[in-house]
Amino acid sequence: MNTDALRGHMDALLLSVLEHEPLHGYAIIEALQERSGGVLSVPTGTVYPALRRLERIGYLDSEWATVGGRRRRTYRLTEAGRKALAGERSAWQTFAGAIGSVLLPRRSPSP
Amino acid sequence: MNTDALRGHMDALLLSVLEHEPLHGYAIIEALQERSGGVLSVPTGTVYPALRRLERIGYLDSEWATVGGRRRRTYRLTEAGRKALAGERSAWQTFAGAIGSVLLPRRSPSP
DNA sequence: GTCTACATATAGAGAGCCTACATGTAGACT
DNA sequence: AGTCTACATGTAGGCTCTCTATATGTAGAC
């Protein structure tokens, strides 16, 4: 389960994972996989550029840390990012509702 | 509500709309809009090429008709398209479930 | 000495959705 | 007669993002 279907939803996923705690890229990938019950395996070549893009547009900021001899870049949500997350969430609900109602229409209830 | 978010889900939408009756492009666009409660306004430049693509890979076939002096190309689901639709539906449910569980986590239930 | 896990990054390809434009009929209104 | 809107299909080109593949390096286990 892993096509281009993610397109347009990565931002929401990344912002959401960072909502309650700052994380570095590698940990974000693990968090996505864990939170989605193993469904979302997002490759590093997707996540790292996306994080930089989100930083560039002001939704994240980052700082370097060294833990156990390894360099990490830790990302945290900005205020703008927090607002964007709220927007992304409601957009997702609208979107998923719309797709759902086309794809999985409920039988008309007994009259 | 109309970004690139549709990417990867157009096939499912089109196949689904054609499940119970053949329709021509223009009518498909209207059906999508109606079924989604006005949320999905898919431009013609998206739908017509997508329909041709689906026909090329064997999920649809089409024939021309003239109704009230206007030419229509009516698309109908093939057997392969019907199978693909089933796959798209379950893929959507997996996908939406995964995104949902990342984006809208339920608070842990009282222990 | 090698392998795996941890950790980040970039280049290039590919897919497909969107904007804009082109074309044409039918019917209503002025 | 002329214009406007709804109906109806189609293509070209741009753009953005995701993915694959590759590169680099540390730490710890075996």
PDB file of C-alpha atoms (C1' of nucleotides) in Angstrom:
ATOM      1  CA  MET A   1       0.000   0.000   0.000  1.00  0.00           C
ATOM      2  CA  ASN A   2       2.194   2.756  -1.205  1.00  0.00           C
ATOM      3  CA  THR A   3       1.652   4.657  -4.405  1.00  0.00           C
ATOM      4  CA  ASP A   4       1.572   8.346  -5.244  1.00  0.00           C
ATOM      5  CA  ALA A   5      -1.693   8.505  -3.337  1.00  0.00           C
ATOM      6  CA  LEU A   6       0.086  10.376  -0.571  1.00  0.00           C
ATOM      7  CA  ARG A   7       0.547  13.339  -2.834  1.00  0.00           C
ATOM      8  CA  GLY A   8      -0.995  16.366  -1.252  1.00  0.00           C
ATOM      9  CA  HIS A   9      -1.346  14.742   2.134  1.00  0.00           C
ATOM     10  CA  MET A  10       2.284  14.584   3.227  1.00  0.00           C
ATOM     11  CA  ASP A  11       2.143  18.060   4.726  1.00  0.00           C
ATOM     12  CA  ALA A  12      -0.779  17.124   6.908  1.00  0.00           C
ATOM     13  CA  LEU A  13       0.914  13.919   8.039  1.00  0.00           C
ATOM     14  CA  LEU A  14       4.199  15.580   8.907  1.00  0.00           C
ATOM     15  CA  LEU A  15       2.621  18.497  10.727  1.00  0.00           C
ATOM     16  CA  SER A  16       0.381  16.150  12.646  1.00  0.00           C
ATOM     17  CA  VAL A  17       3.205  13.953  13.840  1.00  0.00           C
ATOM     18  CA  LEU A  18       5.037  17.020  15.079  1.00  0.00           C
ATOM     19  CA  GLU A  19       2.053  18.460  16.865  1.00  0.00           C
ATOM     20  CA  HIS A  20       2.884  17.390  20.394  1.00  0.00           C
ATOM     21  CA  GLU A  21       6.646  16.918  20.241  1.00  0.00           C
ATOM     22  CA  PRO A  22       9.584  17.921  18.094  1.00  0.00           C
ATOM     23  CA  LEU A  23      11.148  15.014  16.242  1.00  0.00           C
ATOM     24  CA  HIS A  24      13.952  14.408  13.778  1.00  0.00           C
ATOM     25  CA  GLY A  25      13.377  12.966  10.316  1.00  0.00           C
ATOM     26  CA  TYR A  26      14.181   9.385  11.059  1.00  0.00           C
ATOM     27  CA  ALA A  27      11.912   9.373  14.086  1.00  0.00           C
ATOM     28  CA  ILE A  28       9.143  10.971  12.038  1.00  0.00           C
ATOM     29  CA  ILE A  29       9.276   8.112   9.562  1.00  0.00           C
ATOM     30  CA  GLU A  30       9.007   5.616  12.389  1.00  0.00           C
ATOM     31  CA  ALA A  31       6.167   7.525  13.998  1.00  0.00           C
ATOM     32  CA  LEU A  32       4.201   7.568  10.746  1.00  0.00           C
ATOM     33  CA  GLN A  33       4.647   3.855  10.347  1.00  0.00           C
ATOM     34  CA  GLU A  34       3.669   3.142  13.903  1.00  0.00           C
ATOM     35  CA  ARG A  35       0.680   5.452  14.035  1.00  0.00           C
ATOM     36  CA  SER A  36      -0.706   4.091  10.783  1.00  0.00           C
ATOM     37  CA  GLY A  37      -0.436   0.505  11.918  1.00  0.00           C
ATOM     38  CA  GLY A  38       2.385  -0.219   9.499  1.00  0.00           C
ATOM     39  CA  VAL A  39       0.506   1.008   6.434  1.00  0.00           C
ATOM     40  CA  LEU A  40       2.558   4.120   5.736  1.00  0.00           C
ATOM     41  CA  SER A  41       6.177   3.385   4.831  1.00  0.00           C
ATOM     42  CA  VAL A  42       7.368   6.707   3.600  1.00  0.00           C
ATOM     43  CA  PRO A  43      10.853   6.639   2.059  1.00  0.00           C
ATOM     44  CA  THR A  44      13.558   9.006   3.237  1.00  0.00           C
ATOM     45  CA  GLY A  45      13.720  10.557  -0.218  1.00  0.00           C
ATOM     46  CA  THR A  46      10.189  11.759   0.337  1.00  0.00           C
ATOM     47  CA  VAL A  47      10.382  12.873   3.934  1.00  0.00           C
ATOM     48  CA  TYR A  48      13.616  14.855   4.021  1.00  0.00           C
ATOM     49  CA  PRO A  49      12.790  17.086   1.066  1.00  0.00           C
ATOM     50  CA  ALA A  50       9.253  17.568   2.372  1.00  0.00           C
ATOM     51  CA  LEU A  51      10.538  18.665   5.761  1.00  0.00           C
ATOM     52  CA  ARG A  52      12.830  21.196   4.139  1.00  0.00           C
ATOM     53  CA  ARG A  53       9.977  22.490   2.039  1.00  0.00           C
ATOM     54  CA  LEU A  54       7.806  22.920   5.114  1.00  0.00           C
ATOM     55  CA  GLU A  55      10.608  24.745   6.834  1.00  0.00           C
ATOM     56  CA  ARG A  56      11.116  27.002   3.833  1.00  0.00           C
ATOM     57  CA  ILE A  57       7.470  28.049   3.849  1.00  0.00           C
ATOM     58  CA  GLY A  58       7.564  28.692   7.560  1.00  0.00           C
ATOM     59  CA  TYR A  59       5.555  25.828   9.002  1.00  0.00           C
ATOM     60  CA  LEU A  60       8.531  24.232  10.717  1.00  0.00           C
ATOM     61  CA  ASP A  61      11.836  25.246  12.105  1.00  0.00           C
ATOM     62  CA  SER A  62      14.770  23.057  12.912  1.00  0.00           C
ATOM     63  CA  GLU A  63      17.954  22.797  14.888  1.00  0.00           C
ATOM     64  CA  TRP A  64      20.845  20.415  14.886  1.00  0.00           C
ATOM     65  CA  ALA A  65      21.646  18.149  17.776  1.00  0.00           C
ATOM     66  CA  THR A  66      24.139  15.394  18.353  1.00  0.00           C
ATOM     67  CA  VAL A  67      22.932  12.350  20.232  1.00  0.00           C
ATOM     68  CA  GLY A  68      25.161   9.338  20.759  1.00  0.00           C
ATOM     69  CA  GLY A  69      27.655  10.630  18.228  1.00  0.00           C
ATOM     70  CA  ARG A  70      24.960  11.006  15.543  1.00  0.00           C
ATOM     71  CA  ARG A  71      23.791  14.249  14.048  1.00  0.00           C
ATOM     72  CA  ARG A  72      20.076  14.908  14.057  1.00  0.00           C
ATOM     73  CA  ARG A  73      18.080  17.746  12.707  1.00  0.00           C
ATOM     74  CA  THR A  74      15.096  18.206  14.969  1.00  0.00           C
ATOM     75  CA  TYR A  75      11.982  19.846  13.571  1.00  0.00           C
ATOM     76  CA  ARG A  76       9.366  21.717  15.538  1.00  0.00           C
ATOM     77  CA  LEU A  77       6.030  23.219  14.573  1.00  0.00           C
ATOM     78  CA  THR A  78       5.858  27.000  14.253  1.00  0.00           C
ATOM     79  CA  GLU A  79       2.742  28.987  15.009  1.00  0.00           C
ATOM     80  CA  ALA A  80       2.016  29.177  11.298  1.00  0.00           C
ATOM     81  CA  GLY A  81       2.494  25.429  11.118  1.00  0.00           C
ATOM     82  CA  ARG A  82      -0.022  24.918  13.873  1.00  0.00           C
ATOM     83  CA  LYS A  83      -2.587  26.940  11.992  1.00  0.00           C
ATOM     84  CA  ALA A  84      -1.793  25.099   8.790  1.00  0.00           C
ATOM     85  CA  LEU A  85      -2.320  21.823  10.601  1.00  0.00           C
ATOM     86  CA  ALA A  86      -5.806  22.866  11.636  1.00  0.00           C
ATOM     87  CA  GLY A  87      -6.562  23.750   8.035  1.00  0.00           C
ATOM     88  CA  GLU A  88      -5.124  20.492   6.751  1.00  0.00           C
ATOM     89  CA  ARG A  89      -7.192  18.508   9.191  1.00  0.00           C
ATOM     90  CA  SER A  90     -10.478  20.038   8.184  1.00  0.00           C
ATOM     91  CA  ALA A  91      -9.483  19.827   4.524  1.00  0.00           C
ATOM     92  CA  TRP A  92      -8.807  16.136   4.988  1.00  0.00           C
ATOM     93  CA  GLN A  93     -12.188  15.562   6.542  1.00  0.00           C
ATOM     94  CA  THR A  94     -13.945  17.365   3.717  1.00  0.00           C
ATOM     95  CA  PHE A  95     -11.883  15.515   1.162  1.00  0.00           C
ATOM     96  CA  ALA A  96     -12.282  12.081   2.715  1.00  0.00           C
ATOM     97  CA  GLY A  97     -15.992  12.647   3.148  1.00  0.00           C
ATOM     98  CA  ALA A  98     -16.392  13.592  -0.476  1.00  0.00           C
ATOM     99  CA  ILE A  99     -14.380  10.676  -1.811  1.00  0.00           C
ATOM    100  CA  GLY A 100     -16.157   8.349   0.555  1.00  0.00           C
ATOM    101  CA  SER A 101     -19.577   9.452  -0.553  1.00  0.00           C
ATOM    102  CA  VAL A 102     -18.695   8.853  -4.174  1.00  0.00           C
ATOM    103  CA  LEU A 103     -16.850   5.611  -3.589  1.00  0.00           C
ATOM    104  CA  LEU A 104     -18.894   3.984  -0.884  1.00  0.00           C
ATOM    105  CA  PRO A 105     -22.417   5.310  -1.191  1.00  0.00           C
ATOM    106  CA  ARG A 106     -24.787   4.146   1.490  1.00  0.00           C
ATOM    107  CA  ARG A 107     -27.939   2.462   0.281  1.00  0.00           C
ATOM    108  CA  SER A 108     -30.821   4.802   0.638  1.00  0.00           C
ATOM    109  CA  PRO A 109     -32.370   4.149   4.061  1.00  0.00           C
ATOM    110  CA  SER A 110     -35.658   2.270   4.041  1.00  0.00           C
ATOM    111  CA  PRO A 111     -38.380   4.835   3.228  1.00  0.00           C
TER     112      PRO A 111
ATOM    113  CA  MET B   1     -11.482  22.437  -1.941  1.00  0.00           C
ATOM    114  CA  ASN B   2      -9.573  21.446  -5.009  1.00  0.00           C
ATOM    115  CA  THR B   3      -5.856  20.853  -5.023  1.00  0.00           C
ATOM    116  CA  ASP B   4      -3.674  18.043  -6.250  1.00  0.00           C
ATOM    117  CA  ALA B   5      -5.138  15.943  -3.469  1.00  0.00           C
ATOM    118  CA  LEU B   6      -7.181  14.022  -5.998  1.00  0.00           C
ATOM    119  CA  ARG B   7      -4.028  12.651  -7.490  1.00  0.00           C
ATOM    120  CA  GLY B   8      -4.141   8.896  -7.374  1.00  0.00           C
ATOM    121  CA  HIS B   9      -7.841   8.790  -6.554  1.00  0.00           C
ATOM    122  CA  MET B  10      -9.336   9.891  -9.857  1.00  0.00           C
ATOM    123  CA  ASP B  11      -9.427   6.342 -11.171  1.00  0.00           C
ATOM    124  CA  ALA B  12     -11.468   5.176  -8.223  1.00  0.00           C
ATOM    125  CA  LEU B  13     -13.892   8.076  -8.565  1.00  0.00           C
ATOM    126  CA  LEU B  14     -14.455   7.592 -12.270  1.00  0.00           C
ATOM    127  CA  LEU B  15     -14.862   3.846 -12.046  1.00  0.00           C
ATOM    128  CA  SER B  16     -17.237   4.221  -9.143  1.00  0.00           C
ATOM    129  CA  VAL B  17     -19.483   6.700 -10.918  1.00  0.00           C
ATOM    130  CA  LEU B  18     -19.716   4.333 -13.869  1.00  0.00           C
ATOM    131  CA  GLU B  19     -20.465   1.298 -11.766  1.00  0.00           C
ATOM    132  CA  HIS B  20     -24.225   1.170 -12.264  1.00  0.00           C
ATOM    133  CA  GLU B  21     -24.710   3.044 -15.514  1.00  0.00           C
ATOM    134  CA  PRO B  22     -22.707   4.164 -18.524  1.00  0.00           C
ATOM    135  CA  LEU B  23     -22.241   7.919 -18.728  1.00  0.00           C
ATOM    136  CA  HIS B  24     -20.519  10.438 -20.948  1.00  0.00           C
ATOM    137  CA  GLY B  25     -17.784  12.764 -19.709  1.00  0.00           C
ATOM    138  CA  TYR B  26     -19.878  15.794 -19.038  1.00  0.00           C
ATOM    139  CA  ALA B  27     -22.428  13.766 -17.107  1.00  0.00           C
ATOM    140  CA  ILE B  28     -19.628  12.157 -15.107  1.00  0.00           C
ATOM    141  CA  ILE B  29     -18.409  15.549 -13.996  1.00  0.00           C
ATOM    142  CA  GLU B  30     -21.903  16.469 -12.876  1.00  0.00           C
ATOM    143  CA  ALA B  31     -22.366  13.155 -11.112  1.00  0.00           C
ATOM    144  CA  LEU B  32     -19.129  13.628  -9.183  1.00  0.00           C
ATOM    145  CA  GLN B  33     -20.170  17.064  -8.104  1.00  0.00           C
ATOM    146  CA  GLU B  34     -23.602  15.933  -7.071  1.00  0.00           C
ATOM    147  CA  ARG B  35     -22.538  12.786  -5.252  1.00  0.00           C
ATOM    148  CA  SER B  36     -19.889  14.676  -3.316  1.00  0.00           C
ATOM    149  CA  GLY B  37     -22.298  17.358  -2.207  1.00  0.00           C
ATOM    150  CA  GLY B  38     -20.652  19.968  -4.393  1.00  0.00           C
ATOM    151  CA  VAL B  39     -17.159  19.399  -3.027  1.00  0.00           C
ATOM    152  CA  LEU B  40     -15.595  17.826  -6.101  1.00  0.00           C
ATOM    153  CA  SER B  41     -15.435  20.172  -9.081  1.00  0.00           C
ATOM    154  CA  VAL B  42     -13.191  18.298 -11.421  1.00  0.00           C
ATOM    155  CA  PRO B  43     -12.170  20.272 -14.511  1.00  0.00           C
ATOM    156  CA  THR B  44     -12.685  18.870 -17.992  1.00  0.00           C
ATOM    157  CA  GLY B  45      -8.946  18.952 -18.591  1.00  0.00           C
ATOM    158  CA  THR B  46      -8.630  16.386 -15.846  1.00  0.00           C
ATOM    159  CA  VAL B  47     -11.574  14.143 -16.636  1.00  0.00           C
ATOM    160  CA  TYR B  48     -11.307  13.677 -20.388  1.00  0.00           C
ATOM    161  CA  PRO B  49      -7.672  12.625 -20.411  1.00  0.00           C
ATOM    162  CA  ALA B  50      -8.273  10.373 -17.408  1.00  0.00           C
ATOM    163  CA  LEU B  51     -11.149   8.617 -19.158  1.00  0.00           C
ATOM    164  CA  ARG B  52      -8.984   8.009 -22.189  1.00  0.00           C
ATOM    165  CA  ARG B  53      -6.252   6.652 -20.003  1.00  0.00           C
ATOM    166  CA  LEU B  54      -8.669   4.267 -18.314  1.00  0.00           C
ATOM    167  CA  GLU B  55      -9.915   3.127 -21.677  1.00  0.00           C
ATOM    168  CA  ARG B  56      -6.386   2.590 -22.907  1.00  0.00           C
ATOM    169  CA  ILE B  57      -5.583   0.294 -19.995  1.00  0.00           C
ATOM    170  CA  GLY B  58      -8.796  -1.614 -20.499  1.00  0.00           C
ATOM    171  CA  TYR B  59     -10.928  -0.527 -17.555  1.00  0.00           C
ATOM    172  CA  LEU B  60     -13.456   1.283 -19.732  1.00  0.00           C
ATOM    173  CA  ASP B  61     -14.741   1.174 -23.240  1.00  0.00           C
ATOM    174  CA  SER B  62     -16.651   3.832 -25.084  1.00  0.00           C
ATOM    175  CA  GLU B  63     -18.914   4.502 -27.999  1.00  0.00           C
ATOM    176  CA  TRP B  64     -20.141   7.636 -29.707  1.00  0.00           C
ATOM    177  CA  ALA B  65     -23.740   8.715 -29.687  1.00  0.00           C
ATOM    178  CA  THR B  66     -25.585  11.758 -30.895  1.00  0.00           C
ATOM    179  CA  VAL B  67     -28.301  13.124 -28.665  1.00  0.00           C
ATOM    180  CA  GLY B  68     -30.173  16.296 -29.541  1.00  0.00           C
ATOM    181  CA  GLY B  69     -27.621  17.132 -32.189  1.00  0.00           C
ATOM    182  CA  ARG B  70     -24.713  16.836 -29.771  1.00  0.00           C
ATOM    183  CA  ARG B  71     -21.998  14.248 -29.897  1.00  0.00           C
ATOM    184  CA  ARG B  72     -21.332  12.258 -26.776  1.00  0.00           C
ATOM    185  CA  ARG B  73     -18.804   9.642 -25.991  1.00  0.00           C
ATOM    186  CA  THR B  74     -20.367   7.237 -23.546  1.00  0.00           C
ATOM    187  CA  TYR B  75     -18.104   5.199 -21.290  1.00  0.00           C
ATOM    188  CA  ARG B  76     -18.928   1.882 -19.713  1.00  0.00           C
ATOM    189  CA  LEU B  77     -17.077  -0.287 -17.212  1.00  0.00           C
ATOM    190  CA  THR B  78     -15.386  -3.418 -18.519  1.00  0.00           C
ATOM    191  CA  GLU B  79     -14.996  -6.567 -16.464  1.00  0.00           C
ATOM    192  CA  ALA B  80     -11.403  -5.569 -15.731  1.00  0.00           C
ATOM    193  CA  GLY B  81     -12.676  -2.165 -14.668  1.00  0.00           C
ATOM    194  CA  ARG B  82     -15.098  -3.769 -12.284  1.00  0.00           C
ATOM    195  CA  LYS B  83     -12.313  -5.715 -10.650  1.00  0.00           C
ATOM    196  CA  ALA B  84     -10.132  -2.639 -10.515  1.00  0.00           C
ATOM    197  CA  LEU B  85     -12.934  -0.767  -8.803  1.00  0.00           C
ATOM    198  CA  ALA B  86     -13.104  -3.370  -6.073  1.00  0.00           C
ATOM    199  CA  GLY B  87      -9.372  -3.012  -5.557  1.00  0.00           C
ATOM    200  CA  GLU B  88      -9.559   0.768  -5.538  1.00  0.00           C
ATOM    201  CA  ARG B  89     -12.290   0.698  -2.951  1.00  0.00           C
ATOM    202  CA  SER B  90     -10.403  -1.438  -0.502  1.00  0.00           C
ATOM    203  CA  ALA B  91      -7.234   0.531  -1.182  1.00  0.00           C
ATOM    204  CA  TRP B  92      -9.094   3.720  -0.375  1.00  0.00           C
ATOM    205  CA  GLN B  93     -10.340   2.315   2.890  1.00  0.00           C
ATOM    206  CA  THR B  94      -6.869   1.245   3.931  1.00  0.00           C
ATOM    207  CA  PHE B  95      -5.439   4.577   2.865  1.00  0.00           C
ATOM    208  CA  ALA B  96      -8.113   6.699   4.508  1.00  0.00           C
ATOM    209  CA  GLY B  97      -7.872   4.654   7.688  1.00  0.00           C
ATOM    210  CA  ALA B  98      -4.127   5.160   7.826  1.00  0.00           C
ATOM    211  CA  ILE B  99      -4.237   8.887   7.174  1.00  0.00           C
ATOM    212  CA  GLY B 100      -7.084   9.251   9.611  1.00  0.00           C
ATOM    213  CA  SER B 101      -5.272   7.469  12.390  1.00  0.00           C
ATOM    214  CA  VAL B 102      -2.267   9.743  11.964  1.00  0.00           C
ATOM    215  CA  LEU B 103      -4.230  12.914  11.516  1.00  0.00           C
ATOM    216  CA  LEU B 104      -7.101  12.445  13.920  1.00  0.00           C
ATOM    217  CA  PRO B 105      -5.872  10.144  16.654  1.00  0.00           C
ATOM    218  CA  ARG B 106      -8.475   9.154  19.173  1.00  0.00           C
ATOM    219  CA  ARG B 107      -7.590   9.843  22.776  1.00  0.00           C
ATOM    220  CA  SER B 108      -6.683   6.618  24.500  1.00  0.00           C
ATOM    221  CA  PRO B 109      -9.920   5.177  25.910  1.00  0.00           C
ATOM    222  CA  SER B 110     -10.326   5.248  29.691  1.00  0.00           C
ATOM    223  CA  PRO B 111      -8.467   2.199  31.054  1.00  0.00           C
TER     224      PRO B 111
ATOM    225  C1'  DG C   1      36.119  -6.949   9.312  1.00  0.00           C
ATOM    226  C1'  DT C   2      31.426  -6.920   8.211  1.00  0.00           C
ATOM    227  C1'  DC C   3      26.748  -6.132   8.930  1.00  0.00           C
ATOM    228  C1'  DT C   4      22.759  -3.770  10.609  1.00  0.00           C
ATOM    229  C1'  DA C   5      20.513   0.163  12.638  1.00  0.00           C
ATOM    230  C1'  DC C   6      20.676   4.944  12.902  1.00  0.00           C
ATOM    231  C1'  DA C   7      20.746   9.406  10.348  1.00  0.00           C
ATOM    232  C1'  DT C   8      20.717  12.869   6.558  1.00  0.00           C
ATOM    233  C1'  DA C   9      20.835  14.448   1.841  1.00  0.00           C
ATOM    234  C1'  DT C  10      20.465  15.146  -3.394  1.00  0.00           C
ATOM    235  C1'  DA C  11      19.739  14.127  -8.393  1.00  0.00           C
ATOM    236  C1'  DG C  12      16.740  12.612 -11.770  1.00  0.00           C
ATOM    237  C1'  DA C  13      12.620  10.398 -13.365  1.00  0.00           C
ATOM    238  C1'  DG C  14       7.883   9.903 -13.800  1.00  0.00           C
ATOM    239  C1'  DA C  15       2.985  10.491 -13.247  1.00  0.00           C
ATOM    240  C1'  DG C  16      -0.862  12.944 -13.596  1.00  0.00           C
ATOM    241  C1'  DC C  17      -3.608  16.970 -12.299  1.00  0.00           C
ATOM    242  C1'  DC C  18      -4.511  21.788 -13.630  1.00  0.00           C
ATOM    243  C1'  DT C  19      -4.845  26.075 -16.512  1.00  0.00           C
ATOM    244  C1'  DA C  20      -5.801  27.742 -20.741  1.00  0.00           C
ATOM    245  C1'  DC C  21      -7.235  27.397 -25.090  1.00  0.00           C
ATOM    246  C1'  DA C  22      -9.761  25.558 -29.279  1.00  0.00           C
ATOM    247  C1'  DT C  23     -14.010  23.942 -31.337  1.00  0.00           C
ATOM    248  C1'  DG C  24     -18.849  23.266 -32.119  1.00  0.00           C
ATOM    249  C1'  DT C  25     -24.314  22.747 -31.410  1.00  0.00           C
ATOM    250  C1'  DA C  26     -28.861  24.169 -29.309  1.00  0.00           C
ATOM    251  C1'  DG C  27     -31.923  27.210 -27.324  1.00  0.00           C
ATOM    252  C1'  DA C  28     -33.278  31.460 -24.980  1.00  0.00           C
ATOM    253  C1'  DC C  29     -33.364  36.201 -24.807  1.00  0.00           C
ATOM    254  C1'  DT C  30     -32.894  40.932 -26.774  1.00  0.00           C
TER     255       DT C  30
ATOM    256  C1'  DA D   1     -29.490  39.228 -36.154  1.00  0.00           C
ATOM    257  C1'  DG D   2     -26.607  38.901 -32.501  1.00  0.00           C
ATOM    258  C1'  DT D   3     -25.320  37.437 -27.988  1.00  0.00           C
ATOM    259  C1'  DC D   4     -25.182  34.506 -24.150  1.00  0.00           C
ATOM    260  C1'  DT D   5     -25.399  30.292 -21.583  1.00  0.00           C
ATOM    261  C1'  DA D   6     -25.523  25.355 -21.237  1.00  0.00           C
ATOM    262  C1'  DC D   7     -23.994  21.312 -23.328  1.00  0.00           C
ATOM    263  C1'  DA D   8     -20.000  18.592 -25.068  1.00  0.00           C
ATOM    264  C1'  DT D   9     -15.189  17.095 -26.193  1.00  0.00           C
ATOM    265  C1'  DG D  10     -10.434  17.611 -26.712  1.00  0.00           C
ATOM    266  C1'  DT D  11      -5.095  18.954 -26.507  1.00  0.00           C
ATOM    267  C1'  DA D  12      -0.737  21.337 -25.075  1.00  0.00           C
ATOM    268  C1'  DG D  13       2.185  22.699 -21.630  1.00  0.00           C
ATOM    269  C1'  DG D  14       3.374  23.591 -17.000  1.00  0.00           C
ATOM    270  C1'  DC D  15       4.050  22.365 -12.410  1.00  0.00           C
ATOM    271  C1'  DT D  16       4.554  20.057  -8.301  1.00  0.00           C
ATOM    272  C1'  DC D  17       5.539  16.421  -5.722  1.00  0.00           C
ATOM    273  C1'  DT D  18       6.623  11.661  -4.758  1.00  0.00           C
ATOM    274  C1'  DC D  19       9.726   7.865  -5.636  1.00  0.00           C
ATOM    275  C1'  DT D  20      14.093   5.347  -6.815  1.00  0.00           C
ATOM    276  C1'  DA D  21      18.674   5.239  -6.482  1.00  0.00           C
ATOM    277  C1'  DT D  22      22.769   6.740  -4.709  1.00  0.00           C
ATOM    278  C1'  DA D  23      26.116   8.871  -1.451  1.00  0.00           C
ATOM    279  C1'  DT D  24      27.971   9.592   3.091  1.00  0.00           C
ATOM    280  C1'  DG D  25      28.952   8.684   7.892  1.00  0.00           C
ATOM    281  C1'  DT D  26      28.691   6.839  13.078  1.00  0.00           C
ATOM    282  C1'  DA D  27      27.826   3.139  16.614  1.00  0.00           C
ATOM    283  C1'  DG D  28      27.452  -1.296  18.155  1.00  0.00           C
ATOM    284  C1'  DA D  29      26.995  -6.281  17.540  1.00  0.00           C
ATOM    285  C1'  DC D  30      28.921 -10.494  15.833  1.00  0.00           C
TER     286       DC D  30
END
